């Protein structure tokens, strides 16, 4: 029994001592970092700096897209009225034939746009 108590005391001391030695950085004095009696010598670090070449490139030339061609709307109020009158006239002359009505509308629109375009 005495051996068991002695063994427990040794294990307890070992556990208590090991936790303080790890907390102090492994030196075992329990005071933590910075209270060592050892002096650490640090070798200077050589750093080499290289001069980086700076390249200057000319500014790119501005390129503009060509202007889109302008298409003028050739429709006019006169063309709309001419189409309506031509359609009615074609319907009457063709006695209700849809083809005659369509041809009358096309002819009336053409003539009406011609009249409207000559005024501009």
Tab-separated table of N, CA and C in Angstrom:
chain	number	residue	atom	x	y	z
A	1	UNK	N	0.793	-1.171	0.000
A	1	UNK	CA	0.000	0.000	0.000
A	1	UNK	C	0.854	1.262	0.000
A	2	UNK	N	1.967	1.238	0.741
A	2	UNK	CA	2.853	2.387	0.779
A	2	UNK	C	3.447	2.651	-0.592
A	3	UNK	N	3.714	1.583	-1.350
A	3	UNK	CA	4.267	1.766	-2.685
A	3	UNK	C	3.241	2.444	-3.597
A	4	UNK	N	1.974	2.111	-3.437
A	4	UNK	CA	0.926	2.707	-4.258
A	4	UNK	C	0.777	4.184	-3.938
A	5	UNK	N	0.792	4.574	-2.686
A	5	UNK	CA	0.703	5.983	-2.306
A	5	UNK	C	1.920	6.762	-2.799
A	6	UNK	N	3.080	6.170	-2.709
A	6	UNK	CA	4.304	6.813	-3.178
A	6	UNK	C	4.244	6.995	-4.695
A	7	UNK	N	3.726	6.007	-5.403
A	7	UNK	CA	3.608	6.074	-6.855
A	7	UNK	C	2.604	7.162	-7.270
A	8	UNK	N	1.517	7.312	-6.540
A	8	UNK	CA	0.523	8.343	-6.821
A	8	UNK	C	1.125	9.730	-6.602
A	9	UNK	N	1.932	9.893	-5.562
A	9	UNK	CA	2.562	11.183	-5.288
A	9	UNK	C	3.552	11.536	-6.399
A	10	UNK	N	4.303	10.575	-6.863
A	10	UNK	CA	5.283	10.835	-7.933
A	10	UNK	C	4.554	11.222	-9.229
A	11	UNK	N	3.468	10.535	-9.543
A	11	UNK	CA	2.702	10.839	-10.754
A	11	UNK	C	2.087	12.233	-10.638
A	12	UNK	N	1.563	12.604	-9.445
A	12	UNK	CA	0.958	13.917	-9.254
A	12	UNK	C	1.992	15.028	-9.433
A	13	UNK	N	3.177	14.829	-8.880
A	13	UNK	CA	4.243	15.825	-9.024
A	13	UNK	C	4.661	15.933	-10.494
A	14	UNK	N	4.747	14.801	-11.169
A	14	UNK	CA	5.143	14.815	-12.579
A	14	UNK	C	4.106	15.549	-13.427
A	15	UNK	N	2.832	15.347	-13.139
A	15	UNK	CA	1.775	16.023	-13.898
A	15	UNK	C	1.802	17.522	-13.632
A	16	UNK	N	1.944	17.922	-12.384
A	16	UNK	CA	1.985	19.340	-12.062
A	16	UNK	C	3.203	20.023	-12.670
A	17	UNK	N	4.340	19.354	-12.620
A	17	UNK	CA	5.564	19.934	-13.155
A	17	UNK	C	5.514	20.012	-14.674
A	18	UNK	N	4.945	19.015	-15.313
A	18	UNK	CA	4.938	19.010	-16.777
A	18	UNK	C	4.049	20.134	-17.329
A	19	UNK	N	2.945	20.449	-16.681
A	19	UNK	CA	2.078	21.520	-17.191
A	19	UNK	C	2.755	22.874	-17.078
A	20	UNK	N	3.510	23.121	-15.998
A	20	UNK	CA	4.202	24.410	-15.865
A	20	UNK	C	5.401	24.481	-16.796
A	21	UNK	N	6.020	23.359	-17.065
A	21	UNK	CA	7.173	23.408	-17.963
A	21	UNK	C	6.721	23.673	-19.400
A	22	UNK	N	5.568	23.157	-19.780
A	22	UNK	CA	5.075	23.440	-21.130
A	22	UNK	C	4.599	24.888	-21.243
A	23	UNK	N	4.069	25.438	-20.196
A	23	UNK	CA	3.599	26.815	-20.234
A	23	UNK	C	4.749	27.798	-20.323
A	24	UNK	N	5.906	27.420	-19.858
A	24	UNK	CA	7.035	28.341	-19.884
A	24	UNK	C	7.897	28.152	-21.119
A	25	UNK	N	7.392	27.428	-22.094
A	25	UNK	CA	8.181	27.248	-23.304
A	25	UNK	C	9.106	26.061	-23.206
A	26	UNK	N	8.926	25.196	-22.229
A	26	UNK	CA	9.742	24.003	-22.120
A	26	UNK	C	10.985	24.173	-21.282
A	27	UNK	N	11.195	25.335	-20.642
A	27	UNK	CA	12.400	25.537	-19.838
A	27	UNK	C	12.209	25.127	-18.387
A	28	UNK	N	10.999	24.991	-17.940
A	28	UNK	CA	10.749	24.447	-16.619
A	28	UNK	C	10.801	25.431	-15.478
A	29	UNK	N	11.013	26.725	-15.731
A	29	UNK	CA	11.071	27.648	-14.612
A	29	UNK	C	9.705	28.264	-14.304
A	30	UNK	N	8.696	28.033	-15.167
A	30	UNK	CA	7.339	28.476	-14.890
A	30	UNK	C	7.108	29.967	-15.006
A	31	UNK	N	8.044	30.726	-15.517
A	31	UNK	CA	7.891	32.175	-15.593
A	31	UNK	C	7.454	32.643	-16.982
A	32	UNK	N	7.336	31.749	-17.896
A	32	UNK	CA	6.892	32.117	-19.245
A	32	UNK	C	8.036	32.648	-20.078
A	33	UNK	N	7.699	33.156	-21.248
A	33	UNK	CA	8.720	33.665	-22.187
A	33	UNK	C	9.271	34.996	-21.716
A	34	UNK	N	10.466	35.265	-22.063
A	34	UNK	CA	11.068	36.558	-21.767
A	34	UNK	C	11.849	36.587	-20.470
A	35	UNK	N	11.763	35.576	-19.641
A	35	UNK	CA	12.497	35.563	-18.389
A	35	UNK	C	13.602	34.515	-18.412
A	36	UNK	N	14.095	34.219	-19.586
A	36	UNK	CA	15.160	33.226	-19.719
A	36	UNK	C	16.500	33.866	-19.402
A	37	UNK	N	17.384	33.047	-19.009
A	37	UNK	CA	18.738	33.540	-18.812
A	37	UNK	C	19.570	33.304	-20.063
A	38	UNK	N	18.933	32.664	-21.061
A	38	UNK	CA	19.644	32.406	-22.315
A	38	UNK	C	19.531	33.626	-23.203
A	39	UNK	N	20.562	33.899	-23.941
A	39	UNK	CA	20.522	34.981	-24.913
A	39	UNK	C	20.485	34.348	-26.297
A	40	UNK	N	19.537	34.780	-27.073
A	40	UNK	CA	19.423	34.269	-28.430
A	40	UNK	C	20.103	35.250	-29.367
A	41	UNK	N	20.919	34.732	-30.215
A	41	UNK	CA	21.612	35.570	-31.194
A	41	UNK	C	20.905	35.393	-32.535
A	42	UNK	N	20.454	36.492	-33.060
A	42	UNK	CA	19.763	36.456	-34.344
A	42	UNK	C	20.697	36.940	-35.421
A	43	UNK	N	20.810	36.154	-36.463
A	43	UNK	CA	21.641	36.557	-37.595
A	43	UNK	C	20.849	37.541	-38.453
A	44	UNK	N	21.492	38.581	-38.951
A	44	UNK	CA	20.769	39.534	-39.806
A	44	UNK	C	20.329	38.843	-41.100
A	45	UNK	N	19.165	39.210	-41.546
A	45	UNK	CA	18.625	38.628	-42.769
A	45	UNK	C	19.026	39.513	-43.935
A	46	UNK	N	19.621	38.896	-44.936
A	46	UNK	CA	20.010	39.655	-46.120
A	46	UNK	C	18.818	39.726	-47.058
A	47	UNK	N	18.521	40.936	-47.476
A	47	UNK	CA	17.427	41.122	-48.419
A	47	UNK	C	17.994	41.767	-49.669
A	48	UNK	N	17.637	41.201	-50.779
A	48	UNK	CA	18.102	41.729	-52.057
A	48	UNK	C	16.928	42.369	-52.773
A	49	UNK	N	17.101	43.623	-53.116
A	49	UNK	CA	16.061	44.339	-53.833
A	49	UNK	C	16.534	44.557	-55.254
A	50	UNK	N	15.657	44.265	-56.169
A	50	UNK	CA	15.979	44.420	-57.579
A	50	UNK	C	15.192	45.586	-58.146
A	51	UNK	N	15.867	46.345	-58.968
A	51	UNK	CA	15.211	47.484	-59.614
A	51	UNK	C	14.316	46.948	-60.722
A	52	UNK	N	13.047	47.248	-60.587
A	52	UNK	CA	12.095	46.763	-61.583
A	52	UNK	C	12.025	47.758	-62.732
A	53	UNK	N	12.128	47.246	-63.960
A	53	UNK	CA	12.057	48.117	-65.121
A	53	UNK	C	10.609	48.516	-65.362
A	54	UNK	N	10.445	49.795	-65.626
A	54	UNK	CA	9.106	50.304	-65.897
A	54	UNK	C	9.000	50.522	-67.397
A	55	UNK	N	7.995	49.909	-67.988
A	55	UNK	CA	7.791	50.028	-69.424
A	55	UNK	C	6.678	51.028	-69.683
A	56	UNK	N	6.941	51.948	-70.578
A	56	UNK	CA	5.930	52.928	-70.973
A	56	UNK	C	5.489	52.590	-72.387
A	57	UNK	N	4.229	52.350	-72.527
A	57	UNK	CA	3.676	52.021	-73.831
A	57	UNK	C	2.848	53.207	-74.322
A	58	UNK	N	2.816	53.427	-75.644
A	58	UNK	CA	2.007	54.542	-76.139
A	58	UNK	C	0.519	54.257	-75.922
A	59	UNK	N	-0.226	55.323	-75.769
A	59	UNK	CA	-1.670	55.184	-75.566
A	59	UNK	C	-2.297	54.637	-76.846
A	60	UNK	N	-3.262	53.753	-76.721
A	60	UNK	CA	-3.882	53.207	-77.920
A	60	UNK	C	-4.672	54.276	-78.672
A	61	UNK	N	-4.679	54.142	-79.977
A	61	UNK	CA	-5.410	55.086	-80.804
A	61	UNK	C	-6.905	54.875	-80.612
A	62	UNK	N	-7.624	55.965	-80.513
A	62	UNK	CA	-9.076	55.877	-80.349
A	62	UNK	C	-9.693	55.504	-81.688
A	63	UNK	N	-10.482	54.461	-81.669
A	63	UNK	CA	-11.174	54.030	-82.881
A	63	UNK	C	-12.665	54.133	-82.629
A	64	UNK	N	-13.297	54.892	-83.464
A	64	UNK	CA	-14.723	55.083	-83.321
A	64	UNK	C	-15.443	54.263	-84.384
A	65	UNK	N	-16.540	53.701	-83.987
A	65	UNK	CA	-17.339	52.927	-84.936
A	65	UNK	C	-17.959	53.889	-85.944
A	66	UNK	N	-18.077	53.446	-87.184
A	66	UNK	CA	-18.695	54.338	-88.166
A	66	UNK	C	-20.147	54.621	-87.803
A	67	UNK	N	-20.558	55.793	-88.139
A	67	UNK	CA	-21.927	56.177	-87.825
A	67	UNK	C	-22.880	55.354	-88.680
A	68	UNK	N	-23.916	54.812	-88.069
A	68	UNK	CA	-24.834	53.992	-88.857
A	68	UNK	C	-25.538	54.837	-89.911
A	69	UNK	N	-25.819	54.250	-91.042
A	69	UNK	CA	-26.490	55.032	-92.087
A	69	UNK	C	-27.879	55.467	-91.628
A	70	UNK	N	-28.245	56.639	-92.026
A	70	UNK	CA	-29.541	57.183	-91.622
A	70	UNK	C	-30.589	56.835	-92.674
A	71	UNK	N	-31.598	56.185	-92.197
A	71	UNK	CA	-32.715	55.863	-93.072
A	71	UNK	C	-33.892	56.717	-92.626
A	72	UNK	N	-34.394	57.450	-93.556
A	72	UNK	CA	-35.509	58.321	-93.240
A	72	UNK	C	-36.808	57.559	-93.441
A	73	UNK	N	-37.713	57.778	-92.546
A	73	UNK	CA	-39.021	57.147	-92.651
A	73	UNK	C	-39.786	57.811	-93.794
A	74	UNK	N	-40.081	57.026	-94.786
A	74	UNK	CA	-40.726	57.590	-95.962
A	74	UNK	C	-42.252	57.531	-95.881
A	75	UNK	N	-42.758	57.070	-94.765
A	75	UNK	CA	-44.211	57.056	-94.616
A	75	UNK	C	-44.702	58.464	-94.297
A	76	UNK	N	-45.898	58.732	-94.702
A	76	UNK	CA	-46.468	60.051	-94.431
A	76	UNK	C	-47.959	59.900	-94.172
A	77	UNK	N	-48.533	60.937	-93.672
A	77	UNK	CA	-49.971	60.946	-93.431
A	77	UNK	C	-50.721	60.844	-94.759
A	78	UNK	N	-50.149	61.481	-95.788
A	78	UNK	CA	-50.775	61.428	-97.110
A	78	UNK	C	-50.807	60.002	-97.639
A	79	UNK	N	-49.738	59.219	-97.371
A	79	UNK	CA	-49.688	57.824	-97.804
A	79	UNK	C	-50.734	56.981	-97.097
A	80	UNK	N	-50.966	57.236	-95.810
A	80	UNK	CA	-51.974	56.504	-95.047
A	80	UNK	C	-53.379	56.808	-95.569
A	81	UNK	N	-53.638	58.078	-95.795
A	81	UNK	CA	-54.947	58.466	-96.312
A	81	UNK	C	-55.140	57.921	-97.728
A	82	UNK	N	-54.084	57.992	-98.546
A	82	UNK	CA	-54.162	57.460	-99.911
A	82	UNK	C	-54.414	55.964	-99.921
A	83	UNK	N	-53.800	55.235	-98.973
A	83	UNK	CA	-54.023	53.790	-98.873
A	83	UNK	C	-55.450	53.465	-98.499
A	84	UNK	N	-56.019	54.215	-97.566
A	84	UNK	CA	-57.409	53.984	-97.148
A	84	UNK	C	-58.378	54.290	-98.292
A	85	UNK	N	-58.168	55.409	-98.979
A	85	UNK	CA	-59.047	55.764	-100.097
A	85	UNK	C	-58.884	54.785	-101.265
A	86	UNK	N	-57.626	54.382	-101.513
A	86	UNK	CA	-57.381	53.411	-102.607
A	86	UNK	C	-57.998	52.063	-102.303
A	87	UNK	N	-57.981	51.655	-101.065
A	87	UNK	CA	-58.586	50.388	-100.672
A	87	UNK	C	-60.101	50.439	-100.856
A	88	UNK	N	-60.708	51.532	-100.437
A	88	UNK	CA	-62.169	51.684	-100.590
A	88	UNK	C	-62.559	51.745	-102.064
A	89	UNK	N	-61.762	52.475	-102.856
A	89	UNK	CA	-62.040	52.583	-104.288
A	89	UNK	C	-61.858	51.235	-104.986
A	90	UNK	N	-60.795	50.495	-104.616
A	90	UNK	CA	-60.570	49.166	-105.192
A	90	UNK	C	-61.657	48.183	-104.808
A	91	UNK	N	-62.184	48.305	-103.620
A	91	UNK	CA	-63.264	47.421	-103.161
A	91	UNK	C	-64.537	47.684	-103.965
A	92	UNK	N	-64.822	48.974	-104.228
A	92	UNK	CA	-66.022	49.341	-104.987
A	92	UNK	C	-65.887	48.954	-106.460
A	93	UNK	N	-64.712	49.235	-107.043
A	93	UNK	CA	-64.516	48.914	-108.458
A	93	UNK	C	-64.474	47.401	-108.656
A	94	UNK	N	-63.835	46.666	-107.750
A	94	UNK	CA	-63.722	45.211	-107.865
A	94	UNK	C	-64.937	44.468	-107.366
A	95	UNK	N	-66.006	45.163	-106.935
A	95	UNK	CA	-67.251	44.582	-106.445
A	95	UNK	C	-67.007	43.605	-105.303
A	96	UNK	N	-66.162	44.037	-104.316
A	96	UNK	CA	-65.922	43.257	-103.109
A	96	UNK	C	-64.769	42.272	-103.209
A	97	UNK	N	-64.024	42.314	-104.317
A	97	UNK	CA	-62.888	41.396	-104.480
A	97	UNK	C	-61.739	41.878	-103.579
A	98	UNK	N	-61.209	40.979	-102.682
A	98	UNK	CA	-60.120	41.403	-101.794
A	98	UNK	C	-58.837	41.741	-102.544
A	99	UNK	N	-58.583	41.090	-103.674
A	99	UNK	CA	-57.368	41.397	-104.429
A	99	UNK	C	-57.450	42.819	-104.977
A	100	UNK	N	-58.598	43.202	-105.491
A	100	UNK	CA	-58.785	44.556	-106.024
A	100	UNK	C	-58.651	45.577	-104.903
A	101	UNK	N	-59.151	45.225	-103.701
A	101	UNK	CA	-59.044	46.123	-102.554
A	101	UNK	C	-57.585	46.310	-102.163
A	102	UNK	N	-56.800	45.227	-102.174
A	102	UNK	CA	-55.372	45.302	-101.832
A	102	UNK	C	-54.590	46.093	-102.851
A	103	UNK	N	-54.883	45.867	-104.143
A	103	UNK	CA	-54.192	46.630	-105.192
A	103	UNK	C	-54.555	48.113	-105.103
A	104	UNK	N	-55.788	48.413	-104.769
A	104	UNK	CA	-56.199	49.818	-104.617
A	104	UNK	C	-55.488	50.467	-103.431
A	105	UNK	N	-55.315	49.719	-102.348
A	105	UNK	CA	-54.621	50.257	-101.171
A	105	UNK	C	-53.157	50.518	-101.486
A	106	UNK	N	-52.523	49.596	-102.209
A	106	UNK	CA	-51.120	49.784	-102.565
A	106	UNK	C	-50.951	50.984	-103.486
A	107	UNK	N	-51.826	51.086	-104.467
A	107	UNK	CA	-51.729	52.210	-105.401
A	107	UNK	C	-52.004	53.531	-104.691
A	108	UNK	N	-53.009	53.552	-103.807
A	108	UNK	CA	-53.318	54.781	-103.075
A	108	UNK	C	-52.182	55.191	-102.156
A	109	UNK	N	-51.531	54.229	-101.499
A	109	UNK	CA	-50.393	54.546	-100.614
A	109	UNK	C	-49.222	55.089	-101.411
A	110	UNK	N	-48.967	54.496	-102.561
A	110	UNK	CA	-47.852	54.932	-103.401
A	110	UNK	C	-48.075	56.369	-103.861
A	111	UNK	N	-49.274	56.638	-104.305
A	111	UNK	CA	-49.576	57.991	-104.786
A	111	UNK	C	-49.556	58.989	-103.626
A	112	UNK	N	-50.125	58.593	-102.465
A	112	UNK	CA	-50.144	59.485	-101.302
A	112	UNK	C	-48.737	59.792	-100.795
A	113	UNK	N	-47.834	58.783	-100.757
A	113	UNK	CA	-46.449	59.029	-100.319
A	113	UNK	C	-45.719	59.896	-101.330
A	114	UNK	N	-46.045	59.743	-102.614
A	114	UNK	CA	-45.433	60.591	-103.641
A	114	UNK	C	-45.839	62.033	-103.447
A	115	UNK	N	-47.075	62.257	-103.123
A	115	UNK	CA	-47.550	63.622	-102.880
A	115	UNK	C	-46.917	64.194	-101.613
A	116	UNK	N	-46.851	63.383	-100.561
A	116	UNK	CA	-46.263	63.826	-99.296
A	116	UNK	C	-44.784	64.076	-99.419
A	117	UNK	N	-44.065	63.305	-100.250
A	117	UNK	CA	-42.619	63.471	-100.414
A	117	UNK	C	-42.265	64.686	-101.233
A	118	UNK	N	-43.147	65.096	-102.101
A	118	UNK	CA	-42.828	66.246	-102.953
A	118	UNK	C	-42.946	67.551	-102.178
A	119	UNK	N	-43.668	67.549	-101.080
A	119	UNK	CA	-43.815	68.769	-100.270
A	119	UNK	C	-42.614	68.991	-99.367
A	120	UNK	N	-41.844	67.975	-99.107
A	120	UNK	CA	-40.723	68.100	-98.152
A	120	UNK	C	-39.488	68.592	-98.809
